[in-house]
């Protein structure tokens, strides 16, 4: 069964883990750098709260939680939350990983503070239930391209503002500009649709230009770039690690 037009547009592929199964290289890179960062920081006194943005059905969310448990020596406990735009994927995740909380929501809508009331923000509600002001770790793996294509530069900046305000550590995996171009062609080919804001993007360019714009903006938000993986994943993407200078 093929993906729907909306799945192609937003990247919430229901067969994602059939073509990106174990992600062993990404997991190894994540473990290596998180272990180094954990040694350099004061460990949390209570449970470690983890948010995986764009979690799909949660397979890698569970892996990230395991890695955080390992680098923190298993204490304190790691409480994981997965956010995805697709309720069906969240339901799948809840069925397979009942000890992870899965919540559904569109990050472009959630980050729109002018229209989104705190009581309607599923992440805010989750934080209130857990009695936390920030997550200890927020992960955003290969999700921001879809935010950028659907929301434009302004939408991506708004989402980055939101994520930077919600986490002590932020880990992102960015797609290259070539991947953006491939995705635009795919949407046209498979769904007969376009991303209306694509041609107006100012954050663009090969050779690291796009990634540089995003990294610089995150740093301007009070985040310190503390590590970039020298290695790349199977999909030719780096992991980039930031810590919030205002809370760490």
Tab-separated table of C-alpha atoms in Angstrom:
chain	number	residue	atom	x	y	z
A	1	UNK	CA	0.000	0.000	0.000
A	2	UNK	CA	1.463	3.360	-1.022
A	3	UNK	CA	1.600	6.524	1.019
A	4	UNK	CA	-1.207	9.056	0.909
A	5	UNK	CA	-0.624	12.573	-0.420
A	6	UNK	CA	-0.533	13.897	3.145
A	7	UNK	CA	2.064	11.325	4.183
A	8	UNK	CA	4.302	12.331	1.285
A	9	UNK	CA	3.789	16.008	2.108
A	10	UNK	CA	4.625	15.725	5.808
A	11	UNK	CA	6.918	12.685	5.854
A	12	UNK	CA	4.789	10.591	8.224
A	13	UNK	CA	5.436	7.404	6.271
A	14	UNK	CA	3.670	4.359	7.681
A	15	UNK	CA	6.339	1.990	6.344
A	16	UNK	CA	9.267	4.137	7.507
A	17	UNK	CA	10.991	1.442	9.554
A	18	UNK	CA	10.897	-1.014	6.670
A	19	UNK	CA	13.498	1.079	4.850
A	20	UNK	CA	15.249	2.593	7.886
A	21	UNK	CA	15.216	-0.395	10.181
A	22	UNK	CA	17.860	-0.468	12.897
A	23	UNK	CA	19.603	2.878	12.299
A	24	UNK	CA	22.683	1.340	13.886
A	25	UNK	CA	25.086	4.062	12.739
A	26	UNK	CA	22.823	6.847	14.004
A	27	UNK	CA	22.417	5.028	17.322
A	28	UNK	CA	26.189	4.583	17.692
A	29	UNK	CA	26.850	8.260	16.929
A	30	UNK	CA	24.146	9.311	19.374
A	31	UNK	CA	25.518	7.119	22.158
A	32	UNK	CA	29.094	8.313	21.658
A	33	UNK	CA	28.277	12.012	21.803
A	34	UNK	CA	25.618	11.817	24.508
A	35	UNK	CA	28.003	9.916	26.761
A	36	UNK	CA	30.608	12.670	26.372
A	37	UNK	CA	28.054	15.413	26.999
A	38	UNK	CA	26.627	13.649	30.043
A	39	UNK	CA	30.068	13.485	31.645
A	40	UNK	CA	30.463	17.247	31.204
A	41	UNK	CA	27.185	18.244	32.865
A	42	UNK	CA	25.502	18.065	36.222
A	43	UNK	CA	23.168	15.042	36.039
A	44	UNK	CA	19.462	15.684	36.713
A	45	UNK	CA	18.385	15.024	40.276
A	46	UNK	CA	15.094	13.432	39.303
A	47	UNK	CA	13.797	11.527	36.279
A	48	UNK	CA	15.244	12.424	32.858
A	49	UNK	CA	12.528	13.667	30.528
A	50	UNK	CA	13.011	12.969	26.831
A	51	UNK	CA	10.946	14.305	23.910
A	52	UNK	CA	11.316	12.815	20.423
A	53	UNK	CA	9.741	15.136	17.838
A	54	UNK	CA	8.500	13.381	14.719
A	55	UNK	CA	8.669	9.982	16.383
A	56	UNK	CA	6.735	7.970	13.773
A	57	UNK	CA	5.716	4.689	15.465
A	58	UNK	CA	8.355	5.002	18.164
A	59	UNK	CA	10.956	2.394	17.276
A	60	UNK	CA	13.858	4.826	17.390
A	61	UNK	CA	12.299	6.703	20.315
A	62	UNK	CA	12.654	3.507	22.329
A	63	UNK	CA	16.259	3.192	21.165
A	64	UNK	CA	17.056	6.778	22.194
A	65	UNK	CA	15.530	6.178	25.606
A	66	UNK	CA	17.709	3.090	25.991
A	67	UNK	CA	20.803	5.089	25.030
A	68	UNK	CA	19.989	7.853	27.531
A	69	UNK	CA	19.490	5.201	30.224
A	70	UNK	CA	22.889	3.717	29.390
A	71	UNK	CA	24.844	6.982	29.378
A	72	UNK	CA	23.177	8.075	32.630
A	73	UNK	CA	24.038	4.698	34.212
A	74	UNK	CA	20.372	3.842	34.541
A	75	UNK	CA	19.674	6.381	37.267
A	76	UNK	CA	17.554	8.342	37.426
A	77	UNK	CA	14.754	6.860	35.325
A	78	UNK	CA	14.157	8.065	31.755
A	79	UNK	CA	10.608	9.153	30.929
A	80	UNK	CA	10.074	9.334	27.156
A	81	UNK	CA	7.481	11.174	25.086
A	82	UNK	CA	7.024	10.887	21.337
A	83	UNK	CA	5.269	13.524	19.234
A	84	UNK	CA	4.035	12.864	15.702
A	85	UNK	CA	1.638	14.584	13.324
A	86	UNK	CA	-0.074	11.257	12.633
A	87	UNK	CA	-2.481	9.872	15.234
A	88	UNK	CA	-2.389	6.383	13.687
A	89	UNK	CA	1.389	6.225	14.131
A	90	UNK	CA	1.010	7.376	17.742
A	91	UNK	CA	-1.556	4.630	18.331
A	92	UNK	CA	0.856	2.066	16.873
A	93	UNK	CA	3.604	3.356	19.134
A	94	UNK	CA	1.396	3.212	22.214
A	95	UNK	CA	0.492	-0.393	21.447
A	96	UNK	CA	4.112	-1.475	20.948
A	97	UNK	CA	5.748	0.679	23.636
A	98	UNK	CA	3.154	1.186	26.399
A	99	UNK	CA	5.723	2.761	28.741
A	100	UNK	CA	6.336	5.639	26.289
A	101	UNK	CA	3.767	8.422	26.043
A	102	UNK	CA	2.763	9.242	22.461
A	103	UNK	CA	1.009	12.499	21.607
A	104	UNK	CA	-0.213	13.726	18.249
A	105	UNK	CA	0.152	17.264	16.964
A	106	UNK	CA	1.376	19.479	14.130
A	107	UNK	CA	4.489	21.319	15.290
A	108	UNK	CA	3.802	24.263	12.994
A	109	UNK	CA	0.448	24.731	14.716
A	110	UNK	CA	1.728	23.991	18.213
A	111	UNK	CA	4.492	26.611	17.895
A	112	UNK	CA	2.079	29.337	16.773
A	113	UNK	CA	1.715	31.050	20.125
A	114	UNK	CA	-0.653	33.685	18.716
A	115	UNK	CA	-3.242	31.048	17.834
A	116	UNK	CA	-2.404	28.096	20.095
A	117	UNK	CA	-3.632	28.464	23.661
A	118	UNK	CA	-1.473	26.701	26.278
A	119	UNK	CA	-4.348	24.414	27.204
A	120	UNK	CA	-4.560	23.270	23.566
A	121	UNK	CA	-0.819	22.609	23.238
A	122	UNK	CA	-0.272	18.851	23.727
A	123	UNK	CA	3.379	19.363	24.663
A	124	UNK	CA	2.475	21.980	27.281
A	125	UNK	CA	-0.192	19.678	28.687
A	126	UNK	CA	2.333	16.851	28.853
A	127	UNK	CA	4.857	19.062	30.655
A	128	UNK	CA	2.230	20.246	33.115
A	129	UNK	CA	1.244	16.639	33.886
A	130	UNK	CA	4.899	15.804	34.507
A	131	UNK	CA	5.452	19.026	36.472
A	132	UNK	CA	8.473	20.077	34.403
A	133	UNK	CA	9.460	23.414	32.894
A	134	UNK	CA	11.701	21.866	30.230
A	135	UNK	CA	12.615	18.497	28.788
A	136	UNK	CA	16.151	17.357	29.566
A	137	UNK	CA	16.639	16.149	25.987
A	138	UNK	CA	14.708	16.991	22.821
A	139	UNK	CA	15.479	15.026	19.648
A	140	UNK	CA	14.438	16.091	16.180
A	141	UNK	CA	15.627	13.562	13.612
A	142	UNK	CA	15.070	14.307	9.908
A	143	UNK	CA	11.878	16.257	10.600
A	144	UNK	CA	12.788	19.910	10.095
A	145	UNK	CA	12.866	19.657	6.278
A	146	UNK	CA	9.128	18.950	6.268
A	147	UNK	CA	8.503	21.796	8.717
A	148	UNK	CA	10.555	24.098	6.480
A	149	UNK	CA	8.879	23.083	3.214
A	150	UNK	CA	5.381	23.370	4.669
A	151	UNK	CA	5.929	26.430	6.849
A	152	UNK	CA	8.608	28.410	5.021
A	153	UNK	CA	11.491	30.197	6.719
A	154	UNK	CA	9.142	31.934	9.162
A	155	UNK	CA	7.492	28.648	10.150
A	156	UNK	CA	10.829	26.927	10.702
A	157	UNK	CA	12.114	29.835	12.804
A	158	UNK	CA	8.959	29.686	14.914
A	159	UNK	CA	9.381	25.945	15.466
A	160	UNK	CA	13.055	26.384	16.372
A	161	UNK	CA	12.121	29.152	18.826
A	162	UNK	CA	9.641	26.783	20.424
A	163	UNK	CA	12.002	23.813	20.651
A	164	UNK	CA	14.848	25.936	22.043
A	165	UNK	CA	12.550	27.177	24.808
A	166	UNK	CA	11.451	23.668	25.766
A	167	UNK	CA	14.731	21.764	26.093
A	168	UNK	CA	18.022	21.730	27.980
A	169	UNK	CA	19.665	19.666	25.240
A	170	UNK	CA	18.543	19.778	21.608
A	171	UNK	CA	19.715	17.145	19.121
A	172	UNK	CA	18.867	17.700	15.476
A	173	UNK	CA	19.506	15.799	12.272
A	174	UNK	CA	19.227	17.981	9.168
A	175	UNK	CA	18.611	17.050	5.555
A	176	UNK	CA	20.706	18.645	2.820
A	177	UNK	CA	19.383	21.063	0.232
A	178	UNK	CA	19.596	18.262	-2.335
A	179	UNK	CA	17.153	16.275	-0.192
A	180	UNK	CA	14.775	19.252	-0.244
A	181	UNK	CA	14.892	19.274	-4.040
A	182	UNK	CA	14.323	15.521	-4.146
A	183	UNK	CA	11.337	15.874	-1.817
A	184	UNK	CA	9.781	18.639	-3.936
A	185	UNK	CA	10.067	16.410	-6.995
A	186	UNK	CA	8.629	13.461	-5.102
A	187	UNK	CA	5.578	15.411	-3.951
A	188	UNK	CA	4.952	16.538	-7.521
A	189	UNK	CA	5.433	13.036	-8.921
A	190	UNK	CA	3.544	11.033	-6.297
A	191	UNK	CA	0.835	13.469	-5.203
A	192	UNK	CA	0.639	16.013	-8.024
A	193	UNK	CA	1.153	18.769	-5.456
A	194	UNK	CA	3.699	21.488	-4.715
A	195	UNK	CA	5.045	23.210	-1.616
A	196	UNK	CA	3.842	26.799	-2.236
A	197	UNK	CA	6.511	28.347	0.022
A	198	UNK	CA	9.460	26.453	-1.485
A	199	UNK	CA	10.464	28.990	-4.125
A	200	UNK	CA	10.493	31.793	-1.540
A	201	UNK	CA	12.875	30.080	0.895
A	202	UNK	CA	15.886	32.228	1.747
A	203	UNK	CA	17.461	29.516	3.880
A	204	UNK	CA	18.749	27.300	1.075
A	205	UNK	CA	21.858	26.127	-0.705
A	206	UNK	CA	24.247	23.221	-1.103
A	207	UNK	CA	27.652	22.793	0.482
A	208	UNK	CA	26.333	23.298	4.008
A	209	UNK	CA	24.740	26.699	3.323
A	210	UNK	CA	21.268	25.583	4.376
A	211	UNK	CA	22.535	23.765	7.439
A	212	UNK	CA	24.617	26.807	8.387
A	213	UNK	CA	21.535	29.048	8.402
A	214	UNK	CA	19.704	26.674	10.712
A	215	UNK	CA	22.635	26.135	13.082
A	216	UNK	CA	23.280	29.879	13.333
A	217	UNK	CA	19.647	30.564	14.148
A	218	UNK	CA	19.568	27.916	16.872
A	219	UNK	CA	22.711	29.465	18.378
A	220	UNK	CA	21.082	32.901	18.292
A	221	UNK	CA	18.346	31.421	20.480
A	222	UNK	CA	20.624	30.988	23.486
A	223	UNK	CA	21.823	27.533	22.483
A	224	UNK	CA	25.482	26.547	22.430
A	225	UNK	CA	26.643	24.192	19.691
A	226	UNK	CA	28.569	21.629	21.706
A	227	UNK	CA	29.158	18.807	19.215
A	228	UNK	CA	28.719	17.781	15.609
A	229	UNK	CA	29.251	14.204	14.559
A	230	UNK	CA	32.249	13.812	12.294
A	231	UNK	CA	30.640	10.623	11.046
A	232	UNK	CA	27.440	10.683	9.037
A	233	UNK	CA	24.511	8.293	9.174
A	234	UNK	CA	23.548	5.834	6.469
A	235	UNK	CA	21.530	8.656	4.920
A	236	UNK	CA	24.476	11.103	4.783
A	237	UNK	CA	23.244	13.265	7.661
A	238	UNK	CA	25.076	14.623	10.683
A	239	UNK	CA	23.814	14.778	14.235
A	240	UNK	CA	24.192	18.220	15.814
A	241	UNK	CA	24.088	18.726	19.584
A	242	UNK	CA	23.154	21.959	21.376
A	243	UNK	CA	22.764	22.834	25.044
A	244	UNK	CA	20.690	25.639	26.438
A	245	UNK	CA	23.035	28.217	27.981
A	246	UNK	CA	20.150	29.691	29.981
A	247	UNK	CA	19.302	26.502	31.871
A	248	UNK	CA	22.524	24.454	31.997
